[in-house]
PDB file of C-alpha atoms in Angstrom:
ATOM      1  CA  UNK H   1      40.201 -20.344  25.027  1.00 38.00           C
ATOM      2  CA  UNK H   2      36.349 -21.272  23.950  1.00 42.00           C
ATOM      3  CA  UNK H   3      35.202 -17.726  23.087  1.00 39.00           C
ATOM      4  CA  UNK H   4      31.781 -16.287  24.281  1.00 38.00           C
ATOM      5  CA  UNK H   5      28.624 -16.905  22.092  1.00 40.00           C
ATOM      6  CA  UNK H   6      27.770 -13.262  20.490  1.00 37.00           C
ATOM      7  CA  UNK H   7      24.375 -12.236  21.117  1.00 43.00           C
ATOM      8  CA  UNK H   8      21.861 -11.833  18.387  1.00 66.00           C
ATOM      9  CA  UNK H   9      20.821  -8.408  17.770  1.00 85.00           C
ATOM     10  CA  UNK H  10      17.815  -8.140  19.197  1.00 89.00           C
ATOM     11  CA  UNK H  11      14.875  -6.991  15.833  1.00 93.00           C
ATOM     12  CA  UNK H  12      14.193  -3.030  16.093  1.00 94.00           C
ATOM     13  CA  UNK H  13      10.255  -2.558  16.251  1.00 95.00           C
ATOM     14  CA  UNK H  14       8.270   0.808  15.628  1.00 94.00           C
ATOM     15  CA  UNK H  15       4.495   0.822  16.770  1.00 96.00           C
ATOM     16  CA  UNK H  16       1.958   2.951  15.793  1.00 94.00           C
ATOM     17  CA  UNK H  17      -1.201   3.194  15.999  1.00 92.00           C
ATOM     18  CA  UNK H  18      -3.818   6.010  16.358  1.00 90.00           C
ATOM     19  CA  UNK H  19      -5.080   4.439  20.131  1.00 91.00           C
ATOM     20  CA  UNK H  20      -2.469   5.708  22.681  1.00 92.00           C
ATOM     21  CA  UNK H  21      -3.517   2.942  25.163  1.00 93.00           C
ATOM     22  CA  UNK H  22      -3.289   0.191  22.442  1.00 91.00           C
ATOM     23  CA  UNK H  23       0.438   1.712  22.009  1.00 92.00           C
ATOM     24  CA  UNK H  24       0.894   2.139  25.444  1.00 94.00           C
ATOM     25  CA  UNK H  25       0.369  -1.079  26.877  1.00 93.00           C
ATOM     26  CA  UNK H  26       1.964  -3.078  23.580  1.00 92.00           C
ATOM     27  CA  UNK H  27       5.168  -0.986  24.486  1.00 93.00           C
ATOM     28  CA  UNK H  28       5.219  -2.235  27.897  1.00 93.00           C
ATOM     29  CA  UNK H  29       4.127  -5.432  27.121  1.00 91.00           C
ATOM     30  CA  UNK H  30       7.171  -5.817  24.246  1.00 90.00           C
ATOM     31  CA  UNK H  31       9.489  -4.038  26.636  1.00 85.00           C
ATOM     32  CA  UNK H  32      10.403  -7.300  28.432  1.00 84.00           C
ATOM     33  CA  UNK H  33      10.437  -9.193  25.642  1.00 88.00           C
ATOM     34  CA  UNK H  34      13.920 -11.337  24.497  1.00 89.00           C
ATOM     35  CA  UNK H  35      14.627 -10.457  20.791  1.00 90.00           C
ATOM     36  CA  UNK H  36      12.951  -7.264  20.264  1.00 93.00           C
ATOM     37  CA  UNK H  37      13.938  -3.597  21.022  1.00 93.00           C
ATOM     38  CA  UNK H  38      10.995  -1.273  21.043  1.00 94.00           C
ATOM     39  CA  UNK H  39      12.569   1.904  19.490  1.00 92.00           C
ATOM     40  CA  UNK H  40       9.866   3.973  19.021  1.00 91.00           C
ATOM     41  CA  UNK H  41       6.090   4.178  19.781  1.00 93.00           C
ATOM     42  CA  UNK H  42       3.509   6.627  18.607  1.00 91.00           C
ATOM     43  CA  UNK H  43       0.205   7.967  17.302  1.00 91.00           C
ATOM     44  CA  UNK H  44       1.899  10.000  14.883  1.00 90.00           C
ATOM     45  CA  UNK H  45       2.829   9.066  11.841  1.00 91.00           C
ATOM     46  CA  UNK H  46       5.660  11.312  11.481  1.00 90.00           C
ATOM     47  CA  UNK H  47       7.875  10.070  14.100  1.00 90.00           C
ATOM     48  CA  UNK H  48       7.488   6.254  12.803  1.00 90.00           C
ATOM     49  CA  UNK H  49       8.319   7.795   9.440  1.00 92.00           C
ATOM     50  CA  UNK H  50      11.713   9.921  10.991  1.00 92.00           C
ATOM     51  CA  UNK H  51      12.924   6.652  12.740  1.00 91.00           C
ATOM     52  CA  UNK H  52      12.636   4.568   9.782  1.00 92.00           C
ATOM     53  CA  UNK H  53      13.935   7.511   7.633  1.00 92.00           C
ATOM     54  CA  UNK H  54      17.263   7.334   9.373  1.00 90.00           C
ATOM     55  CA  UNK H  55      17.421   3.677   9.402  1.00 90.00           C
ATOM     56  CA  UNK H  56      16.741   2.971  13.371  1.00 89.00           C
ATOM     57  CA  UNK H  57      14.082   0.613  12.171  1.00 93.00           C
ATOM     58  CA  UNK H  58      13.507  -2.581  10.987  1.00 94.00           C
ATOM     59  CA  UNK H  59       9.719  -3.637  11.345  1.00 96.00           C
ATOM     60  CA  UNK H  60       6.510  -1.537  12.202  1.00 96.00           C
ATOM     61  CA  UNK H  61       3.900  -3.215  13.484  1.00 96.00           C
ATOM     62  CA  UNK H  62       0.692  -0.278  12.434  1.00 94.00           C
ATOM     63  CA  UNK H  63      -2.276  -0.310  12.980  1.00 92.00           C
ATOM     64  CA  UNK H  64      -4.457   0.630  10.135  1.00 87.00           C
ATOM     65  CA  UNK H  65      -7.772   2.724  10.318  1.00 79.00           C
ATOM     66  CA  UNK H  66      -8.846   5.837  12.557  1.00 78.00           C
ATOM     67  CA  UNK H  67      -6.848   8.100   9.737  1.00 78.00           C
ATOM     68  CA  UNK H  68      -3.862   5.115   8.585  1.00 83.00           C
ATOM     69  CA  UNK H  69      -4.800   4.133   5.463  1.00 86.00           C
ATOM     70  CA  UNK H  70      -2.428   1.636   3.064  1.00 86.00           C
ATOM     71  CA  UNK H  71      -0.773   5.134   1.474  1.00 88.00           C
ATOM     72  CA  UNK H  72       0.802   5.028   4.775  1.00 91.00           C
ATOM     73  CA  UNK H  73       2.148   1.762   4.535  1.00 91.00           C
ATOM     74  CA  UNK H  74       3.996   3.224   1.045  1.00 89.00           C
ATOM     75  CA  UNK H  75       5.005   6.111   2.793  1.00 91.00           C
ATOM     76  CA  UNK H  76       6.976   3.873   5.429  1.00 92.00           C
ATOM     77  CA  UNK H  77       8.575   1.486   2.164  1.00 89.00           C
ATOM     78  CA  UNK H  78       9.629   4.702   0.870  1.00 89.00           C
ATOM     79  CA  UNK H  79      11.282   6.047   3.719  1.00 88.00           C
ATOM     80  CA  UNK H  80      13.231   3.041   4.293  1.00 77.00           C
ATOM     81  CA  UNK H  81      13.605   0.043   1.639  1.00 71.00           C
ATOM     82  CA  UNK H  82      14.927  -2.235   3.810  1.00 84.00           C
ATOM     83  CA  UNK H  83      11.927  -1.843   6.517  1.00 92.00           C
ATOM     84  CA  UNK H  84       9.481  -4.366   6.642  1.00 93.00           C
ATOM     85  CA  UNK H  85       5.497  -3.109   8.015  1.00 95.00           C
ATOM     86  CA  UNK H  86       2.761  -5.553   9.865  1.00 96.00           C
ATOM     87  CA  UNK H  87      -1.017  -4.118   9.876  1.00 95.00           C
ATOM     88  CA  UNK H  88      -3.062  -4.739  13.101  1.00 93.00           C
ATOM     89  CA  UNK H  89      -6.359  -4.483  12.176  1.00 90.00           C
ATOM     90  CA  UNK H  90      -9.909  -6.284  13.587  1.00 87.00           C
ATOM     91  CA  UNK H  91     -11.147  -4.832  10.161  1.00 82.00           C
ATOM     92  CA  UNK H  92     -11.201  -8.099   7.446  1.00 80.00           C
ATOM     93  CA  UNK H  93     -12.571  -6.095   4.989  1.00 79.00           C
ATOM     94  CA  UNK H  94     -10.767  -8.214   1.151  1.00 79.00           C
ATOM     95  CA  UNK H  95     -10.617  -4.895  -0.135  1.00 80.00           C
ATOM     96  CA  UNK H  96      -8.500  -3.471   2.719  1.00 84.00           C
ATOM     97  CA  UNK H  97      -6.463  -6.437   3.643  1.00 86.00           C
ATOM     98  CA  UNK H  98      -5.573  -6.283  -0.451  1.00 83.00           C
ATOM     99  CA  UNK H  99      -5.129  -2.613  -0.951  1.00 84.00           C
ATOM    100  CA  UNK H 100      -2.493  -3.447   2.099  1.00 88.00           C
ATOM    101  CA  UNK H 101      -0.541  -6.305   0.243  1.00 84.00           C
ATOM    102  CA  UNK H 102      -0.421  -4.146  -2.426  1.00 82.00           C
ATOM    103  CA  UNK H 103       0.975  -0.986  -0.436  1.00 84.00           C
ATOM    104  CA  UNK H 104       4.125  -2.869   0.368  1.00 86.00           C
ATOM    105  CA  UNK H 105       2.804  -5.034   3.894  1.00 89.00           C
ATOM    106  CA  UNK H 106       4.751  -8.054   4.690  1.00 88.00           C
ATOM    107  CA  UNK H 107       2.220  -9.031   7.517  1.00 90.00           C
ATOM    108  CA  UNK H 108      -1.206  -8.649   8.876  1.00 92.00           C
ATOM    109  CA  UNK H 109      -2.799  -9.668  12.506  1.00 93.00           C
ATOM    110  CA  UNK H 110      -5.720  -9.392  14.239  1.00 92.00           C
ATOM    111  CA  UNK H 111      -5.755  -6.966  17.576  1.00 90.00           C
ATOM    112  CA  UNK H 112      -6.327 -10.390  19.804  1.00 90.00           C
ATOM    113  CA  UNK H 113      -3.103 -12.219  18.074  1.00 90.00           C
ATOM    114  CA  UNK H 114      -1.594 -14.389  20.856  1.00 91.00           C
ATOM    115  CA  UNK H 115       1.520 -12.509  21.882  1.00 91.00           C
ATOM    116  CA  UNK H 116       4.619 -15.443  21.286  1.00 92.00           C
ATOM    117  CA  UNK H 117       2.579 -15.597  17.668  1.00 92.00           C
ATOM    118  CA  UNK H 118       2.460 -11.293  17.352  1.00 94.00           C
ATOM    119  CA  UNK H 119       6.428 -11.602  18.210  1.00 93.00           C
ATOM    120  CA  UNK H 120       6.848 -14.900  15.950  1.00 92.00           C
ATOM    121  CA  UNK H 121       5.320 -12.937  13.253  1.00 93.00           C
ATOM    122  CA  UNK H 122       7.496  -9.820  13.695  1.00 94.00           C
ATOM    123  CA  UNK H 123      10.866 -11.717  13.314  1.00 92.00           C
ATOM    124  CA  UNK H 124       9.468 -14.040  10.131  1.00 90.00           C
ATOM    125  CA  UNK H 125       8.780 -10.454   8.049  1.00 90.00           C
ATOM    126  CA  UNK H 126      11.800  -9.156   9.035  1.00 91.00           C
ATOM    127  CA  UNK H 127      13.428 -12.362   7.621  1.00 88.00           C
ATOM    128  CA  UNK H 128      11.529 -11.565   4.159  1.00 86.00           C
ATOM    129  CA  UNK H 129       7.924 -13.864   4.430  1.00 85.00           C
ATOM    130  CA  UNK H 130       4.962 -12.983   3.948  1.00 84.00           C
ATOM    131  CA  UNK H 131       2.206 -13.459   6.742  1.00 87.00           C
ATOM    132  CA  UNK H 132      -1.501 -13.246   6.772  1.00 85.00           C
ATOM    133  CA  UNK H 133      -4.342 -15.290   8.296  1.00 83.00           C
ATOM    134  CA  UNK H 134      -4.874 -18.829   7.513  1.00 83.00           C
ATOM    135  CA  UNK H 135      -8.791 -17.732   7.071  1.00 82.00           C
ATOM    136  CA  UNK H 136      -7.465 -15.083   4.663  1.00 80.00           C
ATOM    137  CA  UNK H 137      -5.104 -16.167   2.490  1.00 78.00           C
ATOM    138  CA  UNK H 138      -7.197 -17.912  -0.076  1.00 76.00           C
ATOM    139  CA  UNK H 139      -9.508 -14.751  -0.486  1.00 74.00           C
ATOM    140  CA  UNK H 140      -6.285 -12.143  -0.439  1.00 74.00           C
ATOM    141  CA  UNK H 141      -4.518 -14.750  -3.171  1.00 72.00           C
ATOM    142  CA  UNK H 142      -7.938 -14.536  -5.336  1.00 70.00           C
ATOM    143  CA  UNK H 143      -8.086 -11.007  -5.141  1.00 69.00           C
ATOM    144  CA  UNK H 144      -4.737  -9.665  -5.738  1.00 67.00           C
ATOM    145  CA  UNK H 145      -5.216 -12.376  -8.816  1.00 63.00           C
ATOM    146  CA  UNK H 146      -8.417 -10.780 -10.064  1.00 66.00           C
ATOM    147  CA  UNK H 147      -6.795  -7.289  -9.797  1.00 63.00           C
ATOM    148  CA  UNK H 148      -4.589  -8.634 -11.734  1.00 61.00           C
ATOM    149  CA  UNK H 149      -6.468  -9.858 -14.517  1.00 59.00           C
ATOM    150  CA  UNK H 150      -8.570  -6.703 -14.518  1.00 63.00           C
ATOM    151  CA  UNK H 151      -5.064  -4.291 -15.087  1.00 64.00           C
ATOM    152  CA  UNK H 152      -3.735  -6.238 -17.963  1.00 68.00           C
ATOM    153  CA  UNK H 153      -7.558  -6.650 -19.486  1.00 71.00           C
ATOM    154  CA  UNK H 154      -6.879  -2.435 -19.040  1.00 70.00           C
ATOM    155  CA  UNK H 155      -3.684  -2.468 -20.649  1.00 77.00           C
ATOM    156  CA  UNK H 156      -5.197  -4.300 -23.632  1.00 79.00           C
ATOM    157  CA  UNK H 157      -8.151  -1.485 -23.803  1.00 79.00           C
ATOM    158  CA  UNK H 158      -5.389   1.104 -23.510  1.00 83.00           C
ATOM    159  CA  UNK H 159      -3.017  -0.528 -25.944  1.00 85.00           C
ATOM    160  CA  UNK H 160      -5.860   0.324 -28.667  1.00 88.00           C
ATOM    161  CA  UNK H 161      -5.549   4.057 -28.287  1.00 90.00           C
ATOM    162  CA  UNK H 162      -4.094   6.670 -31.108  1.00 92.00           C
ATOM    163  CA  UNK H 163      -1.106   8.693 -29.392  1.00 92.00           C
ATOM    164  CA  UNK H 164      -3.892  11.991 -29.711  1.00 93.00           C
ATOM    165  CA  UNK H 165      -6.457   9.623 -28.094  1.00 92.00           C
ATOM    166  CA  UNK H 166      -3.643   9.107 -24.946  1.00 91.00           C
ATOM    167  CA  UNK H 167      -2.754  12.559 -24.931  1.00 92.00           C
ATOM    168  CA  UNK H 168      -6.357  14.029 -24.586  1.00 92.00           C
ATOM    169  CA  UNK H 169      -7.237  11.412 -21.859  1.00 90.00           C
ATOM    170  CA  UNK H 170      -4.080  12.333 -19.860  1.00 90.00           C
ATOM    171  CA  UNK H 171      -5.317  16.038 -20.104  1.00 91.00           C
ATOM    172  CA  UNK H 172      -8.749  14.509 -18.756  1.00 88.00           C
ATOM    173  CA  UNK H 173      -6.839  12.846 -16.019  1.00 85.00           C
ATOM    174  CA  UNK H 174      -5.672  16.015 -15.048  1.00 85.00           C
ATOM    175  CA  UNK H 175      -8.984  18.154 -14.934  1.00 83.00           C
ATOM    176  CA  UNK H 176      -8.758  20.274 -18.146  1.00 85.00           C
ATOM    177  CA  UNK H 177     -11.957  20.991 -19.797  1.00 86.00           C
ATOM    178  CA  UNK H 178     -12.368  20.527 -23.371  1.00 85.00           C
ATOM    179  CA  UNK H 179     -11.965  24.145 -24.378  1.00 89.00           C
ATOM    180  CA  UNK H 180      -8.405  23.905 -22.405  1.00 90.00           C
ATOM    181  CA  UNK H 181      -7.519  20.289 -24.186  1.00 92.00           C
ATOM    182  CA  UNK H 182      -8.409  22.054 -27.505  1.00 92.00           C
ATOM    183  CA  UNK H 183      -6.628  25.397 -26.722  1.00 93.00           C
ATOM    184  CA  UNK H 184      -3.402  23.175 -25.858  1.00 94.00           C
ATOM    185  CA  UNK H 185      -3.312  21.453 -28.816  1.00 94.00           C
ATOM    186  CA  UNK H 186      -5.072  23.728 -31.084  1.00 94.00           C
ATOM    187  CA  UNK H 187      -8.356  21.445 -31.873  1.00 93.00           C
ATOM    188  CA  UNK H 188     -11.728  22.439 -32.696  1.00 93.00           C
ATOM    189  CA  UNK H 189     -14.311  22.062 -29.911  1.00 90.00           C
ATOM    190  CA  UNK H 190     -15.497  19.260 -32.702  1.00 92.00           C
ATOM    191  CA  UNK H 191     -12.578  17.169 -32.793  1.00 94.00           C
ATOM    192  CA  UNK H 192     -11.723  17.078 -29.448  1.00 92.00           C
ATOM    193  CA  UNK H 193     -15.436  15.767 -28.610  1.00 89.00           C
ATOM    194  CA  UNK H 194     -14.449  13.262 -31.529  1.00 93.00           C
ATOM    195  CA  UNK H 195     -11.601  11.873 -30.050  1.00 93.00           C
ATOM    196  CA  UNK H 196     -13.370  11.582 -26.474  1.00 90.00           C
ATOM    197  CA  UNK H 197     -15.944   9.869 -28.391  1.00 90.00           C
ATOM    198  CA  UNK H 198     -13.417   7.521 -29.703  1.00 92.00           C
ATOM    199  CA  UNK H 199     -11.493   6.907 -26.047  1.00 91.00           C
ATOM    200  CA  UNK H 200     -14.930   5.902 -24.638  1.00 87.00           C
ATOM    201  CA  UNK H 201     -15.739   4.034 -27.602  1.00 87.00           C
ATOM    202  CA  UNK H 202     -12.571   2.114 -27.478  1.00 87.00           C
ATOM    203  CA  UNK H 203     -12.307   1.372 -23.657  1.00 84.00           C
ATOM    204  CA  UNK H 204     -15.815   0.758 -23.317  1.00 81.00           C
ATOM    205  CA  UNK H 205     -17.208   2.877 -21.088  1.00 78.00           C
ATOM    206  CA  UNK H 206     -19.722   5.574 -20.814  1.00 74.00           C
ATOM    207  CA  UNK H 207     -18.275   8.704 -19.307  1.00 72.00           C
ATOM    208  CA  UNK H 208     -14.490  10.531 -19.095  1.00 80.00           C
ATOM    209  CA  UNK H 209     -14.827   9.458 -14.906  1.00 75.00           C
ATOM    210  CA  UNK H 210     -14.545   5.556 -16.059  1.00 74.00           C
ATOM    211  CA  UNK H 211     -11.671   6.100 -18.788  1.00 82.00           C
ATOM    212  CA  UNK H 212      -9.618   7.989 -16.324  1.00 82.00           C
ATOM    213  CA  UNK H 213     -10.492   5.491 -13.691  1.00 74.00           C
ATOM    214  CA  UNK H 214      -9.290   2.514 -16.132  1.00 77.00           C
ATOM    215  CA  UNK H 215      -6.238   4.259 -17.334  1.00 80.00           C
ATOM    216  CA  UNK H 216      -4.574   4.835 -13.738  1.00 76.00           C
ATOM    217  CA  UNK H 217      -5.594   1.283 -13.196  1.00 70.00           C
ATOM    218  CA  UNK H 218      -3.884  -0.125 -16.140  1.00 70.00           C
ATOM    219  CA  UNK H 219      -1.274   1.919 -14.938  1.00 63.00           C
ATOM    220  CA  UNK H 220      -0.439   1.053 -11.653  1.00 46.00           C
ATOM    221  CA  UNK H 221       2.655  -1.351 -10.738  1.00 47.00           C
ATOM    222  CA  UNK H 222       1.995  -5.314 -10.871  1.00 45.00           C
TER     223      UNK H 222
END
C-alpha cells in the first residue's frame, strides 16, 4: 500500500501593527494563502505577546512605529524563544533598522514588499536566516560593526576604573545625588566629588550624563 504524502504544517503567523486596515486587509490577503495559518491579528501588542506566550506562534510579521518601538521586538523574543519577528516598516532610518537587528529581528520589509516575496520571507526566518534589503545590508553590516567597536572601546574606558570609582557611577546611574552616594558609603562631600572627578577623567568625558551613557553602553550584550 503506497501511503499518503503528510502535509506540511502550514507556518503560524501573528500580525500586528498599529493601522487596523493595514492588519485587516494583510489578514485577508494571507488567509488564502498555502503554507501559512494566520493565528492572530491585532493592534495590540498584548494579544501578539499572549499568543506567542503560550507557544501558538511561530513568526510575527510587526510593524514598527506609531508607538512599536524595537523594545517590543525583545518583548516578543522573551515571551517565546523559539519565535522568530519580521519589521514592516517604510521608515529606513540605519539607526532604526539597527536598533531592530539588535532587538532580536530576523527580518525586515518594506510596506510595498511583493506578496510571494513577504510570504518567501516569512518561511526563510522561521527556518533561522536572516533577511533585510539588498539596499540595506551593507549600511546595517557597517553599523552593527561600528557599534561594535564603540562598546568594546567602552569596555576598555571602563576596565580602567577603581572598584569605588564603579560603585559611585552605578549610584549615578541610578539618580542618587552626591550627598546620598556619600551618605551610603560614608564619604565626605570632598571625596566623592574626587572620585567623580576621576570617572570623568578616566572615561573622557565632561559630565556624569556621558559616563552613565558610556557605561550602559559598554554594558549591553554583543
Amino acid at each position: 500500500m503506497t501511503m499518503a504524502p503528510v502535509a506540511a504544517q502550514p507556518l503560524q503567523l501573528a500580525l500586528l501593527h498599529p493601522q487596523r486596515t493595514w492588519v485587516d486587509s494583510l489578514e485577508r490577503m494571507l488567509a488564502s494563502w498555502p503554507g501559512i495559518e494566520v493565528v492572530t491579528a491585532h493592534t495590540t501588542f498584548k494579544w501578539a505577546w499572549a499568543a506567542v506566550a503560550r507557544g501558538a506562534v511561530q513568526v510575527v510579521l510587526m510593524g514598527l512605529g506609531e508607538g512599536y518601538e524595537p523594545e517590543h521586538i525583545a518583548d516578543l523574543r522573551a515571551a517565546g524563544h523559539a519565535v522568530s519577528v519580521v519589521v514592516v516598516s517604510e521608515n529606513d532610518d540605519e539607526e532604526q533598522v539597527t536598533a531592530a537587528i539588535r532587538a532580536g529581528a530576523r527580518g525586515w520589509v518594506r510596506p510595498d514588499v511583493d506578496p510571494q516575496q513577504l510570504v518567501t520571507v516569512l518561511h526563510a526566518v522561521h527556518d533561522g536566516e536572516t533577511w533585510i534589503p539588498p539596499d540595506l545590508v551593507t549600511v546595517v553590516i557597517d553599523s552593527l560593526l561600528a557599534e561594535d567597536d564603540r562598546r568594546s572601546s567602552s569596555r576598555q574606558a571602563m576596565g580602567t576604573l577603581s572598584a569605588r570609582e564603579v560603585e559611585i557611577l552605578d549610584c549615578l546611574a541610578q539618580g542618587m545625588t552626591r550627598g546620598e552616594i556619600g551618605d551610603r558609603y560614608l564619604l565626605s562631600p570632598h571625596t566623592v566629588r574626587t572620585h567623580i572627578n576621576h570617572v570623568l577623567r578616566k572615561l573622557d568625558v565632561h559630565s556624569t550624563l556621558a559616563a552613565v551613557s558610556l557605561a550602559n553602553h559598554a554594558r549591553l550584550p554583543g
